[in-house]
Amino acid sequence: MNSSTYSRNRERVIAVAADLFARNGYHGTGIAELGKAVGLGRGALYHYIESKEALLYYISKTQVDSMNAQAEQALRSGLPPEALLREMARRLLHNIATHQAEWAVFFRDYSALTGERRDKVIAARERYEGYWRQALDRGVEAEVLRPTPRLLVKGILGMLNYTYLWFEPDGELSSDELADEFMDALLDGIRSDPR
Amino acid sequence: MNSSTYSRNRERVIAVAADLFARNGYHGTGIAELGKAVGLGRGALYHYIESKEALLYYISKTQVDSMNAQAEQALRSGLPPEALLREMARRLLHNIATHQAEWAVFFRDYSALTGERRDKVIAARERYEGYWRQALDRGVEAEVLRPTPRLLVKGILGMLNYTYLWFEPDGELSSDELADEFMDALLDGIRSDPR
C-alpha cells in the first residue's frame, strides 16, 4: 500500500467515525462497530488509528485548527473591523455547515478527551476565542465598536456554534446569509429606534 | 416505605444520574455504575426508574418544562417587551446556572432519546422557542423592536444556552448580570455610533 492509499483509508476511517460518533455518541460507538462500518478488522483498523480517543482528538482538533488558521488569515488580511467580524462569522458558519458531524462530536464529546489531548483541544479553542476578542478590540480601537464585556465573546460564539444543532444546508438561508443576519443583529441591535 | 420517602429516593437517583451522565456521557454510564453510586442494587434501582432512557427523559424534560412554565408566566405578566425579553433571559440563565449538569445532559444527549420520549422533548423545546418568538413579535407590534429574521431566535437561544458549557457560578458575573449584558448587546448592538 503506498502512502496516498494509506492517507485515503485513514481519512475514510476518520469520516466514518465522525458520522458514527455524531449519531450514537462517542461512548456509544464501539471499535468493533467502526471496523464493521469501514469493512476492516480490528488489527487493520489499528493500522490507521492509534485508539478510539485518538480518533475523537483528530476529529475535534482538525476543525478547531482549521478555524484558527482561517481566523489568523482574516486578522492578517487588513479588513476593517466590521468586515473582519463578518468574515470570521461567515467562515465559522461555513465550516460548521460543511462539517456538521465533526462539530456535533466536538461539542458533545470533547470532554471525553483526557490528558495532553484534552489540554491541546482546549488550548486551540481558547486561541480561537482570543482571535474573536482581537477582532472586537480592533473595532474598539478604531472607534467603530463600543467596549463590551469580555464574556460577550462567548455569547457570540454560542450564537454561531450552536448552529451545528439546527442548520439545514438546504434551508431558507445559506450559511453566509445566516452569518450576515446574526452579525446585523449583533452590530446594530434589534431596537426599531436605536439609541 | 411511605410515598415521601419514595419520592425523595427517586429524586436522589435522578440527581446522581444527571451528574454521572454529565461527567461520563449518557452512553458511557451503565445502570450498574448508577446503582453503585446511589447504593442500590439493580432490582431496587428499577423500583425507582423504569429504564436508563426514562432517566434521560426525566432529566431533560424537567428543565425544559420548567422553562416553558416560566416563559408562560413571564408572557402573562404584562411586562413591556424589553423588560419581558430581559426577564426571560435572566430566568433561562438562572436555570442553567443552577442545573448545569442537567443542561449538559440535555444538550449532549437528548438525541439518544427515542420514540415518544424524543418527540415530547423536541415539542417542548419548540414550544420554548415559540415563546421567545412571541416576545420578539410583541416588541415589533409595539414598535420597540425591528422585525428580525425567524432564525434569529435560534441565535439568541444559542447565545444563552451555550452558557451551560462555561458559566462559573463563582465567576465575575452573576447569571442575572450576564443575562443583562447579553441583552444589552442584542438590543443596542455593539457599534460605538448606532445607525
XYZ file of N, CA and C in Angstrom, chain A residues 27-152:
378
model
N -19.109 7.599 23.389
C -19.137 6.444 24.296
C -20.028 5.324 23.765
N -20.987 5.681 22.922
C -21.940 4.694 22.413
C -21.448 3.958 21.172
N -20.255 4.307 20.697
C -19.727 3.676 19.484
C -18.534 2.801 19.839
N -18.606 1.533 19.503
C -17.508 0.616 19.780
C -16.557 0.527 18.601
N -15.320 0.117 18.912
C -14.318 -0.068 17.861
C -14.773 -1.159 16.882
N -15.445 -2.194 17.400
C -15.912 -3.282 16.537
C -16.927 -2.757 15.512
N -17.813 -1.885 15.996
C -18.832 -1.275 15.137
C -18.182 -0.419 14.050
N -17.171 0.329 14.448
C -16.454 1.172 13.492
C -15.771 0.298 12.434
N -15.127 -0.769 12.896
C -14.463 -1.680 11.973
C -15.449 -2.243 10.950
N -16.610 -2.635 11.444
C -17.648 -3.186 10.568
C -18.080 -2.144 9.533
N -18.284 -0.893 10.003
C -18.763 0.177 9.112
C -17.751 0.509 8.016
N -16.466 0.397 8.324
C -15.458 0.683 7.291
C -14.954 -0.586 6.606
N -15.427 -1.749 7.063
C -15.019 -3.002 6.433
C -13.602 -3.422 6.759
N -13.166 -3.137 7.982
C -11.819 -3.531 8.399
C -11.887 -4.298 9.710
N -11.025 -5.279 9.866
C -10.922 -5.983 11.143
C -10.189 -5.113 12.156
N -10.224 -5.564 13.409
C -9.615 -4.802 14.493
C -8.137 -4.469 14.218
N -7.392 -5.465 13.787
C -5.956 -5.260 13.528
C -5.725 -4.232 12.429
N -6.476 -4.383 11.331
C -6.329 -3.460 10.197
C -6.715 -2.041 10.618
N -7.757 -1.954 11.434
C -8.226 -0.648 11.895
C -7.128 0.062 12.688
N -6.469 -0.698 13.581
C -5.410 -0.089 14.414
C -4.162 0.246 13.593
N -4.137 -0.213 12.350
C -3.084 0.206 11.434
C -3.277 1.698 11.094
N -4.539 2.146 11.115
C -4.845 3.537 10.733
C -5.025 4.466 11.923
N -5.496 3.907 13.014
C -5.727 4.774 14.172
C -5.132 4.135 15.423
N -4.605 5.003 16.261
C -3.928 4.589 17.475
C -4.923 4.054 18.497
N -6.061 4.742 18.625
C -7.068 4.393 19.631
C -8.360 5.135 19.302
N -9.432 4.766 19.975
C -10.700 5.465 19.785
C -10.554 6.922 20.223
N -9.845 7.131 21.317
C -9.670 8.508 21.791
C -8.866 9.344 20.797
N -7.891 8.712 20.132
C -7.109 9.442 19.127
C -8.021 9.911 17.995
N -9.016 9.089 17.655
C -9.989 9.466 16.631
C -10.786 10.695 17.066
N -11.271 10.663 18.297
C -12.034 11.792 18.829
C -11.179 13.051 18.802
N -9.923 12.893 19.182
C -8.986 14.022 19.170
C -8.814 14.545 17.751
N -8.593 13.662 16.829
C -8.336 14.082 15.455
C -9.561 14.800 14.877
N -10.750 14.243 15.115
C -11.993 14.841 14.609
C -12.166 16.261 15.172
N -11.946 16.405 16.486
C -12.151 17.699 17.141
C -11.088 18.703 16.727
N -9.833 18.262 16.808
C -8.706 19.171 16.605
C -8.651 19.700 15.177
N -8.953 18.864 14.210
C -8.867 19.274 12.807
C -9.735 20.505 12.534
N -10.976 20.487 13.038
C -11.870 21.613 12.752
C -11.441 22.869 13.506
N -11.051 22.713 14.761
C -10.635 23.890 15.539
C -9.359 24.481 14.915
N -8.428 23.627 14.518
C -7.203 24.121 13.866
C -7.529 24.861 12.576
N -8.469 24.316 11.830
C -8.850 24.949 10.573
C -9.428 26.343 10.843
N -10.272 26.464 11.873
C -10.840 27.770 12.200
C -9.766 28.740 12.699
N -8.788 28.220 13.437
C -7.699 29.096 13.885
C -6.896 29.619 12.693
N -6.590 28.730 11.756
C -5.831 29.156 10.572
C -6.621 30.204 9.789
N -7.932 29.995 9.676
C -8.765 30.950 8.929
C -8.864 32.290 9.667
N -8.952 32.227 10.991
C -9.041 33.472 11.765
C -7.726 34.255 11.659
N -6.595 33.524 11.715
C -5.288 34.190 11.583
C -5.187 34.889 10.236
N -5.639 34.185 9.201
C -5.603 34.758 7.859
C -6.498 36.004 7.784
N -7.700 35.907 8.353
C -8.632 37.046 8.316
C -8.047 38.239 9.089
N -7.423 37.938 10.238
C -6.850 39.028 11.051
C -5.673 39.695 10.343
N -4.965 38.928 9.518
C -3.832 39.481 8.762
C -4.255 40.227 7.508
N -5.542 40.061 7.128
C -5.977 40.490 5.789
C -6.098 41.998 5.631
N -6.077 42.741 6.740
C -6.221 44.190 6.628
C -7.659 44.657 6.444
N -8.624 43.740 6.588
C -10.033 44.137 6.508
C -10.359 45.110 7.644
N -11.217 46.106 7.396
C -11.671 46.952 8.503
C -12.500 46.132 9.498
N -12.603 46.589 10.761
C -13.181 45.767 11.840
C -14.534 45.133 11.532
N -15.467 45.894 10.995
C -16.784 45.300 10.742
C -16.700 44.181 9.712
N -15.978 44.434 8.627
C -15.836 43.404 7.587
C -15.094 42.182 8.135
N -14.149 42.431 9.020
C -13.392 41.337 9.636
C -14.315 40.428 10.458
N -15.150 41.041 11.295
C -16.093 40.249 12.102
C -17.038 39.455 11.201
N -17.534 40.096 10.183
C -18.456 39.397 9.270
C -17.757 38.225 8.574
N -16.516 38.457 8.183
C -15.746 37.407 7.514
C -15.514 36.222 8.463
N -15.181 36.515 9.708
C -14.939 35.442 10.672
C -16.230 34.663 10.954
N -17.353 35.364 11.027
C -18.641 34.688 11.245
C -18.997 33.806 10.053
N -18.792 34.340 8.844
C -19.094 33.547 7.641
C -18.242 32.280 7.574
N -16.959 32.443 7.876
C -16.075 31.270 7.799
C -16.452 30.211 8.825
N -16.799 30.654 10.017
C -17.177 29.680 11.047
C -18.467 28.960 10.647
N -19.490 29.724 10.225
C -20.746 29.048 9.877
C -20.591 28.166 8.639
N -19.733 28.580 7.723
C -19.482 27.720 6.557
C -18.819 26.413 6.983
N -17.849 26.517 7.876
C -17.164 25.308 8.343
C -18.132 24.387 9.095
N -18.968 24.978 9.951
C -19.937 24.156 10.688
C -20.928 23.504 9.713
N -21.389 24.278 8.733
C -22.367 23.748 7.772
C -21.801 22.592 6.959
N -20.500 22.639 6.694
C -19.907 21.598 5.858
C -19.267 20.470 6.678
N -19.207 20.643 7.995
C -18.658 19.590 8.869
C -19.542 19.413 10.090
N -20.842 19.282 9.847
C -21.792 19.251 10.958
C -21.548 18.061 11.896
N -21.228 16.905 11.332
C -20.985 15.720 12.167
C -19.770 15.947 13.067
N -18.696 16.492 12.490
C -17.480 16.725 13.266
C -17.732 17.709 14.423
N -18.508 18.762 14.141
C -18.780 19.750 15.199
C -19.705 19.167 16.261
N -20.637 18.332 15.845
C -21.506 17.680 16.834
C -20.654 16.825 17.771
N -19.727 16.077 17.200
C -18.837 15.231 18.010
C -17.999 16.110 18.937
N -17.452 17.180 18.370
C -16.624 18.070 19.179
C -17.423 18.620 20.359
N -18.577 19.247 20.088
C -19.307 19.902 21.173
C -19.846 18.913 22.192
N -20.303 17.774 21.723
C -20.878 16.817 22.668
C -19.815 16.084 23.469
N -18.712 15.748 22.801
C -17.840 14.738 23.412
C -16.386 15.123 23.638
N -16.031 16.395 23.356
C -14.602 16.705 23.545
C -14.217 16.504 25.007
N -15.200 16.624 25.909
C -14.877 16.461 27.332
C -14.485 15.020 27.679
N -14.670 14.077 26.741
C -14.221 12.696 26.961
C -12.720 12.555 26.702
N -12.110 13.579 26.105
C -10.660 13.527 25.886
C -9.939 13.631 27.226
N -8.753 13.047 27.288
C -8.003 13.071 28.554
C -6.587 13.601 28.317
N -5.952 13.983 29.398
C -4.522 14.343 29.392
C -4.145 15.388 28.372
N -3.050 15.121 27.673
C -2.478 16.092 26.748
C -3.429 16.415 25.600
N -4.155 15.393 25.137
C -5.088 15.633 24.028
C -6.149 16.644 24.433
N -6.684 16.467 25.626
C -7.704 17.379 26.126
C -7.136 18.797 26.247
N -5.937 18.894 26.832
C -5.301 20.199 27.003
C -5.110 20.898 25.654
N -4.679 20.127 24.649
C -4.401 20.728 23.340
C -5.674 21.259 22.680
N -6.761 20.489 22.796
C -8.019 20.925 22.185
C -8.535 22.169 22.908
N -8.465 22.167 24.229
C -8.934 23.333 24.988
C -8.079 24.564 24.659
N -6.764 24.370 24.538
C -5.880 25.498 24.203
C -6.211 26.045 22.809
N -6.471 25.152 21.860
C -6.787 25.586 20.491
C -8.104 26.361 20.483
N -9.046 25.884 21.260
C -10.345 26.516 21.405
C -10.206 27.917 22.017
N -9.366 28.026 23.020
C -9.161 29.334 23.661
C -8.453 30.288 22.717
N -7.566 29.735 21.890
C -6.895 30.589 20.914
C -7.923 31.192 19.967
N -8.875 30.359 19.552
C -9.905 30.852 18.625
C -10.745 31.949 19.274
N -11.101 31.750 20.512
C -11.854 32.769 21.241
C -11.034 34.065 21.318
N -9.754 33.922 21.529
C -8.862 35.080 21.592
C -8.855 35.858 20.278
N -8.946 35.147 19.158
C -8.966 35.839 17.857
C -10.225 36.683 17.714
N -11.342 36.181 18.214
C -12.586 36.976 18.184
C -12.436 38.203 19.076
N -11.787 38.014 20.217
C -11.597 39.148 21.120
C -10.711 40.208 20.446
N -9.661 39.736 19.741
C -8.798 40.665 18.988
C -9.590 41.457 17.970
N -10.485 40.771 17.259
C -11.279 41.444 16.226
C -12.180 42.505 16.870
N -12.805 42.162 18.007
C -13.646 43.141 18.708
C -12.789 44.308 19.207
N -11.607 43.992 19.747
C -10.716 45.043 20.261
C -10.294 46.007 19.143
N -10.043 45.458 17.979
C -9.679 46.335 16.854
C -10.802 47.310 16.541
N -12.033 46.806 16.635
C -13.193 47.674 16.395
C -13.285 48.780 17.427
N -12.944 48.444 18.679
C -12.987 49.452 19.747
C -11.879 50.487 19.520
N -10.675 50.000 19.171
C -9.561 50.923 18.901
C -9.890 51.882 17.750
N -10.559 51.341 16.735
C -10.913 52.156 15.568
C -12.162 52.998 15.842
N -12.698 52.892 17.070
C -13.897 53.627 17.469
C -15.119 53.301 16.622
N -15.118 52.088 16.094
C -16.262 51.603 15.332
C -17.200 50.840 16.268
N -16.615 50.152 17.242
C -17.401 49.386 18.220
C -17.216 49.992 19.609
N -18.248 49.759 20.445
C -18.089 50.203 21.830
C -17.421 49.085 22.645
N -16.778 49.426 23.739
C -16.183 48.382 24.581
C -17.299 47.485 25.125
N -17.100 46.186 25.083
C -18.116 45.246 25.568
C -17.468 44.302 26.575
N -18.288 43.678 27.422
C -17.704 42.795 28.443
C -16.992 41.605 27.804
N -15.903 41.203 28.442
C -15.104 40.062 27.959
C -15.950 38.843 27.612
N -16.962 38.560 28.464
C -17.734 37.329 28.272
C -18.641 37.373 27.052
N -18.819 38.575 26.465
C -19.681 38.638 25.283
C -19.148 37.757 24.151
